[in-house]
XYZ file of C-alpha atoms in Angstrom:
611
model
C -15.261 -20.652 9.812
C -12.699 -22.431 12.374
C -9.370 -20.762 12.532
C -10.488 -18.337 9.741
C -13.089 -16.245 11.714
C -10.757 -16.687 14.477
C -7.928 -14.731 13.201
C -6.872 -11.049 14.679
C -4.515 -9.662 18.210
C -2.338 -7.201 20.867
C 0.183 -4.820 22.438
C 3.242 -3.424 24.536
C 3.408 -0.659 27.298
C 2.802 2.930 26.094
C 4.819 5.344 25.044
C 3.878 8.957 25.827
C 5.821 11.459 23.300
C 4.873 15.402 24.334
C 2.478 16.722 21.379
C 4.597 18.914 19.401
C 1.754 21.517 17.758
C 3.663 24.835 16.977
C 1.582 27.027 19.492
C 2.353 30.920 19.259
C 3.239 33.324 21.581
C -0.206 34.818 21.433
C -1.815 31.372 22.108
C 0.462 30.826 25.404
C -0.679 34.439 26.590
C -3.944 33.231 26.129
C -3.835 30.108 27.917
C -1.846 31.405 30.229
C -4.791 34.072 31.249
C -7.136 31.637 31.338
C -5.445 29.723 33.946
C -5.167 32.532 36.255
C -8.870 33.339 35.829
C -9.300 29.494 36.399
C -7.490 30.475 39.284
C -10.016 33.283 40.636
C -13.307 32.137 39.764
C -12.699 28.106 39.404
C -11.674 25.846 36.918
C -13.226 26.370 33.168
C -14.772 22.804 32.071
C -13.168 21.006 29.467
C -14.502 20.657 25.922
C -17.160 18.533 25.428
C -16.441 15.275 23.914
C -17.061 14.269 20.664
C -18.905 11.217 21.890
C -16.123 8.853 22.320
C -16.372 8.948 26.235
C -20.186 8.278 26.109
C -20.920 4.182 26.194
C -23.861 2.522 24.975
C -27.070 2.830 26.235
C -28.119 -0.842 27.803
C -31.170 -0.710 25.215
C -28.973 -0.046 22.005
C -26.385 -2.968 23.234
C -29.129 -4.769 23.544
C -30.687 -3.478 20.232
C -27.385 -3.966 18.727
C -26.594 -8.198 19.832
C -30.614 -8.818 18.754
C -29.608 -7.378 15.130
C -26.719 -10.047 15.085
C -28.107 -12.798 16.376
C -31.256 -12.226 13.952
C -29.167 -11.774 10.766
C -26.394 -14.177 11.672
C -28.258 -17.382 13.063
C -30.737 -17.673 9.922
C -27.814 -18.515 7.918
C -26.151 -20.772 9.736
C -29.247 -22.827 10.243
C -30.381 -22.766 6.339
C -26.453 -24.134 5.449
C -27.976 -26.862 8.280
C -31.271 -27.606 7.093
C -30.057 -28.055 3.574
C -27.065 -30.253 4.627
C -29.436 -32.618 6.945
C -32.930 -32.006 3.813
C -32.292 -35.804 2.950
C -32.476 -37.395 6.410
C -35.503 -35.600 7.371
C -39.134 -37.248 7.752
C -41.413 -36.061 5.314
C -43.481 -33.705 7.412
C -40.487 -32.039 8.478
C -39.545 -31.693 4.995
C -42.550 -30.456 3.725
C -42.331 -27.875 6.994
C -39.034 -26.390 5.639
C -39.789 -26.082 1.739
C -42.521 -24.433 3.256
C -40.407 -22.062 5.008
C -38.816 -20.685 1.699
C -35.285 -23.010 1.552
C -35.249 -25.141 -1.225
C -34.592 -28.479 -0.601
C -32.265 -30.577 -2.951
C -33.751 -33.739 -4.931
C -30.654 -34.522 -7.123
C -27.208 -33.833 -6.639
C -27.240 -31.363 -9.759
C -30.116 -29.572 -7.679
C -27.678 -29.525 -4.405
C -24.949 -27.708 -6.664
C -27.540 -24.983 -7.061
C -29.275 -24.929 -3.918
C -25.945 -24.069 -2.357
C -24.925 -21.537 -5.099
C -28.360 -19.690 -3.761
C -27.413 -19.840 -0.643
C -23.884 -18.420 -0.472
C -25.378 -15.852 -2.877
C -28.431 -15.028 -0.411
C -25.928 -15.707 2.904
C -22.998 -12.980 1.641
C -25.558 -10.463 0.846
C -27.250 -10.997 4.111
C -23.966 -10.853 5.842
C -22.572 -7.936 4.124
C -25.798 -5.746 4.349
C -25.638 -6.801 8.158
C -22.188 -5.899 9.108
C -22.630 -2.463 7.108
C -25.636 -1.722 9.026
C -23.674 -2.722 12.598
C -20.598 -1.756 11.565
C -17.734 -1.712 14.779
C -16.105 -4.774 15.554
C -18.399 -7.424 13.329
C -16.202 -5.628 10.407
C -12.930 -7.263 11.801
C -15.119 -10.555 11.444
C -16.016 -9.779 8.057
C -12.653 -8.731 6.724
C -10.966 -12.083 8.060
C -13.526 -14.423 6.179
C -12.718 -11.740 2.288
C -9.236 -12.910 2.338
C -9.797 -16.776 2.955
C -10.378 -17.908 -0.720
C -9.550 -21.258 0.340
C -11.986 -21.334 2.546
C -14.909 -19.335 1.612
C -17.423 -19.201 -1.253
C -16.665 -16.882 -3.924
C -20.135 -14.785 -3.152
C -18.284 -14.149 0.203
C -15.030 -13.010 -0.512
C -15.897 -10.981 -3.214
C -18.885 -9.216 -1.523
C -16.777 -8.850 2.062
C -13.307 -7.614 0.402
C -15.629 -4.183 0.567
C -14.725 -3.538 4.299
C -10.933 -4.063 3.825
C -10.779 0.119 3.088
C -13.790 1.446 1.895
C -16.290 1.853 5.242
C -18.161 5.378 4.865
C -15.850 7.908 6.447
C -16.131 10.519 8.844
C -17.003 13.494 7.851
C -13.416 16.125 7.423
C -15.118 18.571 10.145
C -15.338 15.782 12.608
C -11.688 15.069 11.486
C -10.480 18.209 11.664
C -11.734 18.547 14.873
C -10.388 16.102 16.309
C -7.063 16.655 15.619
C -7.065 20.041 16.787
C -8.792 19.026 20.275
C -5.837 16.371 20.435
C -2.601 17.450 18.931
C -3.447 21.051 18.917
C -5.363 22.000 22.299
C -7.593 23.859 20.297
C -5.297 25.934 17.859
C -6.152 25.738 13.935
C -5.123 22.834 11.810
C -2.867 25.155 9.460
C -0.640 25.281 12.800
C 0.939 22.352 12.072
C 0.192 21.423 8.285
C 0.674 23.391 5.286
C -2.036 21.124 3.208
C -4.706 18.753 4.784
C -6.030 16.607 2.820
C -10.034 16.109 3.245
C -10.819 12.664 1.411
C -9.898 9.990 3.644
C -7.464 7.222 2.274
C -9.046 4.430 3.811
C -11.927 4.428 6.372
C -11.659 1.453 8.443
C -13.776 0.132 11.710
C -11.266 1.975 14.342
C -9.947 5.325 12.872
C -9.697 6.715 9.102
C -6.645 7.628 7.595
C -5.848 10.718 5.659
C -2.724 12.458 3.737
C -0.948 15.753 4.856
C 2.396 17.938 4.292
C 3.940 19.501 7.714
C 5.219 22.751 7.810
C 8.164 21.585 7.076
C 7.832 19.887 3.626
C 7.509 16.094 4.622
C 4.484 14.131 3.691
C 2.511 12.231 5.986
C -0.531 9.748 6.755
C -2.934 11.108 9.317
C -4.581 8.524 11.460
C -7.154 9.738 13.539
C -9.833 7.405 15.673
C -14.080 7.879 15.082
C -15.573 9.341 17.988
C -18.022 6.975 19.492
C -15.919 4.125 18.194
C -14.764 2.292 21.259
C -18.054 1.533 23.456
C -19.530 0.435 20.186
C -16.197 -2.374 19.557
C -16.485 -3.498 23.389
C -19.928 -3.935 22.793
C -19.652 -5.695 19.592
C -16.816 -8.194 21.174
C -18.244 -8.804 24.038
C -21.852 -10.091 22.148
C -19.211 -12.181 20.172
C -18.436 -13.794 23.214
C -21.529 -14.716 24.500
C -22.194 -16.026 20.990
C -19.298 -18.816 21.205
C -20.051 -19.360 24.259
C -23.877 -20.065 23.978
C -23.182 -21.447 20.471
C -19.888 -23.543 21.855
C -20.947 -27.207 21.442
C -22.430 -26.550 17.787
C -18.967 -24.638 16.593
C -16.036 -26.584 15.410
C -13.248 -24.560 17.770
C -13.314 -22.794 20.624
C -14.119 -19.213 19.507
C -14.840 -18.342 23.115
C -10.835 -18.178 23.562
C -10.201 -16.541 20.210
C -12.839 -13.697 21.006
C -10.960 -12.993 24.472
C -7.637 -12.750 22.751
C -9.150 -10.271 19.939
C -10.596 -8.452 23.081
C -7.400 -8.349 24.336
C -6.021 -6.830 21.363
C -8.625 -4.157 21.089
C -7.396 -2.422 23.864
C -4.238 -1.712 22.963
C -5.849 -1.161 18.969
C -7.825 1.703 20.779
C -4.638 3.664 21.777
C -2.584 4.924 19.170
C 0.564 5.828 21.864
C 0.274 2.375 21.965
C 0.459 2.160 18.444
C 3.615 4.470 17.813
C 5.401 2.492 20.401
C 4.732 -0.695 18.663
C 5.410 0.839 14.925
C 8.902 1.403 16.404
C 8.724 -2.059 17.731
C 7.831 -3.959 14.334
C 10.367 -1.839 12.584
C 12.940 -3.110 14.614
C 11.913 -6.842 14.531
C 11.667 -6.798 11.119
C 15.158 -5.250 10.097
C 17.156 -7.827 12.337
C 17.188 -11.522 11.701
C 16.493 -14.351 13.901
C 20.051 -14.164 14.788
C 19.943 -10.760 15.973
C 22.160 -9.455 13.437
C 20.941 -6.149 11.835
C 19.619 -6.631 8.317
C 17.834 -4.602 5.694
C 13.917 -4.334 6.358
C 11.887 -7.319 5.612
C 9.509 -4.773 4.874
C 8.475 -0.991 5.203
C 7.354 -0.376 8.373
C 5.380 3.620 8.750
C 7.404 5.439 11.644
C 5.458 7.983 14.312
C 6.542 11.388 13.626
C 8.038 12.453 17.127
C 5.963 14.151 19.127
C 2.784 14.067 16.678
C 0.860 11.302 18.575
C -2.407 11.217 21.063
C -4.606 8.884 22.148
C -6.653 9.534 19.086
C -4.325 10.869 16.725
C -1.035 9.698 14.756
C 0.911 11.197 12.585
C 3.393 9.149 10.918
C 5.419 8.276 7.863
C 3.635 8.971 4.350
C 3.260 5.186 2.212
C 3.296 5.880 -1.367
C 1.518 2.381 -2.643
C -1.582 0.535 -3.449
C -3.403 -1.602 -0.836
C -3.215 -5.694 -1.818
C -6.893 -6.484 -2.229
C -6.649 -3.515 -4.554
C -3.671 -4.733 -6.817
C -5.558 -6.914 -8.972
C -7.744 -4.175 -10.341
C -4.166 -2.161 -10.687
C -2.293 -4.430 -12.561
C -5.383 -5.333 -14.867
C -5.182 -1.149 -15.427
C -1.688 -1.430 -16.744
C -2.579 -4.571 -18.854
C -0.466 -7.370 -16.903
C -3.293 -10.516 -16.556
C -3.322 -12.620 -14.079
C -1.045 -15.762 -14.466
C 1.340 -13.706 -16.652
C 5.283 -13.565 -15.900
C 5.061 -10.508 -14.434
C 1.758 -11.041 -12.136
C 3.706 -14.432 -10.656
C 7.244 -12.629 -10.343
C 5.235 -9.879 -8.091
C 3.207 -12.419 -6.152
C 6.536 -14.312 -5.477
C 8.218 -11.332 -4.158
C 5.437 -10.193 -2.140
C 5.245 -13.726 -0.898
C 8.752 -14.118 0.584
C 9.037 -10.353 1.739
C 5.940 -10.961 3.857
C 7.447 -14.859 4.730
C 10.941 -13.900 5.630
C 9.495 -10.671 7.769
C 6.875 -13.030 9.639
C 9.610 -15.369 10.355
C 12.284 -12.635 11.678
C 9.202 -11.304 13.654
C 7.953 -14.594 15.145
C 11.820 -16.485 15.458
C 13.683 -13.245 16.421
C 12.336 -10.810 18.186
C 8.920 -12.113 19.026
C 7.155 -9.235 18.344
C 4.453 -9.854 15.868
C 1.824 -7.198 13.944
C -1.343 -9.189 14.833
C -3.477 -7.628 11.992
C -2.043 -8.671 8.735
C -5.062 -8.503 6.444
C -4.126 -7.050 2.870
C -5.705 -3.857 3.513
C -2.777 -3.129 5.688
C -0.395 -4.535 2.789
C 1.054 -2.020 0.770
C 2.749 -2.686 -2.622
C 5.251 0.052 -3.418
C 7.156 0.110 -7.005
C 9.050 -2.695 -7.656
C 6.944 -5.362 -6.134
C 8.518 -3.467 -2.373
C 5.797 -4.840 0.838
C 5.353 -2.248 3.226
C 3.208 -3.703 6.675
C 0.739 -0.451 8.027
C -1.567 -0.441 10.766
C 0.334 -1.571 14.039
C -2.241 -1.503 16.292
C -2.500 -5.062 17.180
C 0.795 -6.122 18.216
C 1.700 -9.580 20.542
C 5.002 -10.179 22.781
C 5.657 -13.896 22.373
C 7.436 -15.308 25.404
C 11.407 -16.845 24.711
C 9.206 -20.399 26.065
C 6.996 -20.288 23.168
C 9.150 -19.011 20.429
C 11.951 -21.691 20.620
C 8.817 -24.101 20.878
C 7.844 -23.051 17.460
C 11.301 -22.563 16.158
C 11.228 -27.202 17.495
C 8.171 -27.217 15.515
C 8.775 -25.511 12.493
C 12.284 -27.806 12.112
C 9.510 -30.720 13.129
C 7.446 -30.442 9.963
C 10.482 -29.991 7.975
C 11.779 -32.808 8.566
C 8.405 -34.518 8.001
C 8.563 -32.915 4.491
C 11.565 -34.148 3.906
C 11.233 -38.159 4.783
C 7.576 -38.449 4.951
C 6.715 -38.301 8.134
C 7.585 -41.354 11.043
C 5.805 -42.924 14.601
C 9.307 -40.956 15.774
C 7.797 -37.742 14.495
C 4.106 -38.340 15.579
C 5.180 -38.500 18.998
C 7.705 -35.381 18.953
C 4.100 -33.443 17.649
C 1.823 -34.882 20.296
C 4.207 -33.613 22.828
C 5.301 -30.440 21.032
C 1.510 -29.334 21.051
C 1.240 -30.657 24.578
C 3.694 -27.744 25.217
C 2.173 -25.220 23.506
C -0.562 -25.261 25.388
C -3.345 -27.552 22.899
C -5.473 -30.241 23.518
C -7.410 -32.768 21.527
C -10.551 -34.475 22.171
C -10.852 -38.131 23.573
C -11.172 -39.538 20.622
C -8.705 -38.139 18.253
C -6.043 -40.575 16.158
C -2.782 -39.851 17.407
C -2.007 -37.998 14.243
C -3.749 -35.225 14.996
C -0.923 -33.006 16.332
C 1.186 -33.897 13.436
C -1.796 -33.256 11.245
C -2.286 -29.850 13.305
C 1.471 -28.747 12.710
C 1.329 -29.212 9.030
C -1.991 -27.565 8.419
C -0.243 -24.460 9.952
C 3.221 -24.581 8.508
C 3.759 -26.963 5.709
C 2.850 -27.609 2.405
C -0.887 -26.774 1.791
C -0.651 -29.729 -1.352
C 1.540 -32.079 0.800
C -0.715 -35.106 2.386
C -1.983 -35.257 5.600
C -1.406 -38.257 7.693
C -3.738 -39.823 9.955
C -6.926 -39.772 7.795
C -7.069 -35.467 7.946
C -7.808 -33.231 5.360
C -5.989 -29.833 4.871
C -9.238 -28.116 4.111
C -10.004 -26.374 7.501
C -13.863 -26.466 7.046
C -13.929 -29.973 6.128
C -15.137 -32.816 8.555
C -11.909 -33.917 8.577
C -9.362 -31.038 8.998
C -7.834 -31.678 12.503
C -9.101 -28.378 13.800
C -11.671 -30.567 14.216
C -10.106 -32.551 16.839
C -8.923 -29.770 18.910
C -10.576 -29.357 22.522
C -8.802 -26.117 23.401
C -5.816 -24.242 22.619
C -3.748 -21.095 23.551
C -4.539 -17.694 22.652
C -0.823 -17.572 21.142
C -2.333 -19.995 18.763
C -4.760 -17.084 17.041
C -1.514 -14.786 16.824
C 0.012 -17.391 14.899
C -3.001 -18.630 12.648
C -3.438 -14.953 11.468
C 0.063 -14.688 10.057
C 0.133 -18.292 8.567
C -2.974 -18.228 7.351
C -2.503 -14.607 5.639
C 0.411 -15.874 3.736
C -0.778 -19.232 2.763
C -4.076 -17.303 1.124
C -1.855 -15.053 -0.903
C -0.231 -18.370 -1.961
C -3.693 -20.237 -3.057
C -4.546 -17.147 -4.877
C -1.198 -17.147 -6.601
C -1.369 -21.020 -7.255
C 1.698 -20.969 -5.949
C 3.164 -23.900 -3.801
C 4.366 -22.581 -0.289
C 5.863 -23.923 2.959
C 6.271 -22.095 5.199
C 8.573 -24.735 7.575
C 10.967 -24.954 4.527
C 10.962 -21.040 3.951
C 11.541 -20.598 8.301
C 13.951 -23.445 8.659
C 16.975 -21.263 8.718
C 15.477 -18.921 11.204
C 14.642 -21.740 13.352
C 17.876 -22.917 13.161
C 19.135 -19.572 14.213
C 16.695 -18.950 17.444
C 17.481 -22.719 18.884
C 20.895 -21.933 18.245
C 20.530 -18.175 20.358
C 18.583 -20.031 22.922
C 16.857 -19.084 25.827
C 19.508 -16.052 26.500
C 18.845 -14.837 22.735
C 21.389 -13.069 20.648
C 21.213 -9.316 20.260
C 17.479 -8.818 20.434
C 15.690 -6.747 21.276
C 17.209 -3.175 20.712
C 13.974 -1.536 21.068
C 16.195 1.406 21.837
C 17.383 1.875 18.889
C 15.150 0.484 16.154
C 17.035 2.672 12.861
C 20.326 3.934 14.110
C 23.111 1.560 15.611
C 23.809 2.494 19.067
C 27.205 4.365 19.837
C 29.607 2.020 21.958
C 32.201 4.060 24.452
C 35.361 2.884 22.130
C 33.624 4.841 19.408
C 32.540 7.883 21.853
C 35.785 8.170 22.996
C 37.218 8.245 19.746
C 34.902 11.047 18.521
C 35.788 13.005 21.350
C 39.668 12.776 20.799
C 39.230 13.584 16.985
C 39.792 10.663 15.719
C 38.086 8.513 12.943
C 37.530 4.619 13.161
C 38.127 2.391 10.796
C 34.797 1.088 10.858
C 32.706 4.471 10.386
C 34.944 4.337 7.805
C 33.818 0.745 6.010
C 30.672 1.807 6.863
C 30.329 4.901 4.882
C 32.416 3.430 1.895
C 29.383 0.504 1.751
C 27.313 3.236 1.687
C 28.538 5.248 -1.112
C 29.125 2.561 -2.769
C 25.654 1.356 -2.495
C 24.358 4.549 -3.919
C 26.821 5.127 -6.708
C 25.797 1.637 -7.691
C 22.023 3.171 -7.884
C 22.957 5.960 -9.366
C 24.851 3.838 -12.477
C 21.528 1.704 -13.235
C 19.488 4.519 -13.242
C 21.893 6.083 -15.556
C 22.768 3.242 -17.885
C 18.699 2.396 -17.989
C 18.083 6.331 -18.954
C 21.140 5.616 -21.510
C 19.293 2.772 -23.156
C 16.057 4.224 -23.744
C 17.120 6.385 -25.918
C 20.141 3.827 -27.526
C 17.929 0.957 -27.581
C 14.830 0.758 -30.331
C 11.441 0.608 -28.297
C 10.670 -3.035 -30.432
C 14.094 -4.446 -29.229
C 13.661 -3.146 -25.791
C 9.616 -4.755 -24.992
C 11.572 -7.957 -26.408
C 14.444 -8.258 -23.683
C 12.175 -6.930 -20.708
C 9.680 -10.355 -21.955
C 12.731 -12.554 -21.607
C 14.386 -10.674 -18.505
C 10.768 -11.743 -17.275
C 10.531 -14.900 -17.892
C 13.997 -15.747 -16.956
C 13.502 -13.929 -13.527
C 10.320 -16.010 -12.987
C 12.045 -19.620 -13.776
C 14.619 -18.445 -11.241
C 11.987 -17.536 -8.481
C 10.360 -20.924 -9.287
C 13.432 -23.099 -8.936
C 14.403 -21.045 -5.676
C 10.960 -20.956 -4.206
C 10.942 -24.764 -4.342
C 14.399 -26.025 -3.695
């Protein structure tokens, strides 16, 4: 589990918009005679709470960390007992066959022991998170995307709790919304249609679809009551797990639990989380230069006005969810491998690559969730990143660090690696912030640095393996590191997965090099970023205010909206010339150019992808 179970993370200062529910003049007569008789006879009690306010009685924590640590612990000492069956006296071996594991004899035996194991583990594990629910479902939704980590059994069974948790029920939603956004007036206030099933149900909040008043669709997020004693709980059992566990685990997950704590917090409040939406938008549609660029990817936007505590409103995402794609594009009969299945994973690949890098390099405002539930695939292959709840600032320190870094492994790509180079990465993760145990080769850094950013296929010096659970993966070696560190994993990790389920060869250093380049270059002052300010719109300079006011026109306003039309019109002629051809071009002749167009278009990705 290493840096896998590890990964997930946190947030800015709050941003408080005023609710905006359309209240009528009957309403405000009626409030406003309740607070004068608030005024005569005292002040009227507020609405009960849903539960959210109430923590945790000391017996169900209790009840709650006993359920873990009974379900949990069983299955990390039968992967033991089986992996140590062979050194064991007799007695004791007889003693554990007793117990019900199966102890191998040959080493076609050991093949199936384990295969009953990771068979009886995941469906321990699965049945045990659904049954605890909260914050173990994080946990389990990190381990479903690492295929290159993970059994099978597990991933398969665990990809479950990316979306589909049982959902609240829409009373309890409705509710809510109307206690938050609404102070207490109907629903049909402020949407003409409310839609009752749930998109997604996740750990946190649930997620449903709408149409405002006013036409404009929108995704609904609104928090389960009861939800946040229940996560605090849940994290901080987690902690006194790697802590009491600490000297039998392979990292420090003691440090990784506090950071994920950390980010709960600011997960918990969805101001927070409209504030940060803005923020990611932003990061994402500059480059690591600070020059404005089109999105990476499609960030949601808060609706202004439409967000509580509890409650957001925001920008409607017309898509299907990652983990869900491959049951998508098996509907519309493209199979896996195929031209068009490794064209889409390429695109989605580099949109989610070049907006990590812009996020990390530029700006250094990272989403800290990035699990493919909260991946969205539009038409056209387009990546749109949801859920900004977790969110990290990055200090200027430590993103020109890993801007040194990323060039670092680069250049060991490039030449092989050098004594010149294994010294730059002992001291470059000396500044981050990570430490090795006594007895690690000097290597290790290096080996460290690569696992993270280079080329999962590449070699790995120093005797190391690139398989984080293996004996030899220099995770290993690490005696403690920087809660930056999980921020970082998360994001490289995410990508490289996507890439081992694509079979497609990835590095990262090669795809951030230019970005580096760029934030050394900015340095410490930085370029233009961040213009938190004005995350969509350019802001108005005084030469152009002035010019408004005096009635005149500037030439630039004027480029500007030529590039514009000129975009569009060019839209508008490919639409028409492709409407044109269906009806010109025989259907036969048609299916035969879109198969080369295809397979031309993925040769080209290929060469690109690994020049």
């Amino acid at each position: 589990m290493i840096l896998a179970l590890a990964l997930s993370q946190p947030s800015s200062s709050a941003l408080s918009p005023p609710p905006s529910g359309r209240v009528g003049p009957h309403s405000a007569r009626r409030a406003s005679a309740q607070c004068m008789a608030a005024g005569s006879v005292g002040v009227q009690p507020e609405p009960l709470p849903l539960g959210d306010e109430a923590p945790l009685t000391p017996a169900a924590r209790v009840k709650r960390a006993l359920t873990f640590w009974g379900r949990v612990v069983p299955i990390l000492g039968a992967y033991k007992v089986v992996e140590v069956a062979a050194d064991l006296p007799a007695p004791l071996r007889l003693a554990v066959g007793l117990s019900g594991v199966r102890i191998p004899e040959t080493e076609t035996e050991s093949g199936e022991v384990y295969e009953e194991l990771h068979e009886w583990g995941s469906q321990r594990l699965e049945s045990t998170i659904q049954e605890l629910k909260g914050f173990y479902v994080k946990t389990g939704q990190v381990i479903s995307t690492r295929v290159d980590l993970f059994p099978e059994q597990y991933t398969s069974r665990l990809a479950s709790l990316q979306d589909s948790l049982d959902p609240m029920p829409a009373a309890v939603v409705r509710e809510v919304i109307e206690r938050e956004l609404l102070q207490g007036e109907p629903i049909s206030s402020l949407f003409a249609s409310f839609d009752d099933e749930p998109l997604g149900a996740a750990s946190i909040a649930q997620v449903h679809g709408a149409t405002l008043l006013d036409g404009r669709r929108v995704a609904v997020k609104v928090q389960r009551p009861n939800c946040e004693p229940k996560l605090k709980g849940d994290i901080s059992n987690l902690k006194r797990f790697a802590k009491a566990l600490g000297k039998a685990l392979p990292v420090d997950y003691y440090t990784v639990f506090c950071e994920l704590e950390r980010a709960l917090y600011g997960e918990l409040d969805f101001l927070q989380e409209a504030q940060s939406a803005l923020k990611v938008h932003a990061s994402v549609s500059h480059t690591a230069g600070g020059k404005p660029a089109e999105p990476a990817v499609a960030v949601p936007l808060p609706v202004p006005g439409l967000a509580s505590r509890r409650v957001l409103v925001m920008d409607f995402i017309p898509g299907t969810p990652l983990n869900k794609m491959a049951a998508v594009l098996e509907e519309r009969g493209i199979k896996p491998g195929s031209p068009e299945s490794e064209l889409a994973g390429r695109r989605i690949l580099a949109q989610l690559t070049e907006a990590f890098g812009r996020m990390m390099l530029g700006a250094g405002f990272i989403h800290g969730d990035p699990h493919p539930g909260n991946i969205f695939l539009m038409e056209g292959a387009r990546v749109a990143l949801i859920d900004c709840g977790q969110v990290k600032q990055i200090s200027t320190d430590f993103r020109l660090k890993l801007a040194q870094a990323v060039l670092s492994v680069d250049e060991w790509q490039q030449t092989g690696g050098s004594p010149e180079l294994v010294q730059r990465a002992k001291e470059s993760m000396a500044e981050f912030g990570v430490t090795f145990v006594d007895d690690a080769p000097d290597e290790a850094a290096a080996a460290l640095a690569l696992l993270l950013f280079g080329d999962p296929d590449a070699p790995m010096p120093g005797g190391f393996s690139n398989a984080e659970l293996s004996p030899d993966s220099p995770i290993k070696a690490i005696a403690s590191f920087p809660q930056e560190l999980v921020l970082l994993g998360r994001a490289t990790i995410l990508i490289k997965g996507i890439a081992k389920r694509l079979g497609v060869r990835w590095s990262l250093a090669a795809k951030w090099k230019p970005a580096a380049e760029a934030a050394l270059e900015c340095g410490v002052d930085g370029c233009t970023m961040p213009v938190w300010s004005s995350p969509v719109q350019p802001a108005v300079t005084p030469a152009a205010s002035a010019a408004r006011a005096a009635g005149r026109t500037r030439f630039a306003e004027v480029a500007s909206s030529l590039s514009a039309a000129g975009k569009l019109l060019g839209s508008w002629a490919i639409g028409r010339s492709g409407a044109a051809a269906r009806y010109v071009v025989p259907e036969p002749i048609r299916a035969r150019a879109k198969k080369v167009a295809l397979r031309v278009a993925t040769r080209v990705a290929r060469a690109r992808d690994t020049a």
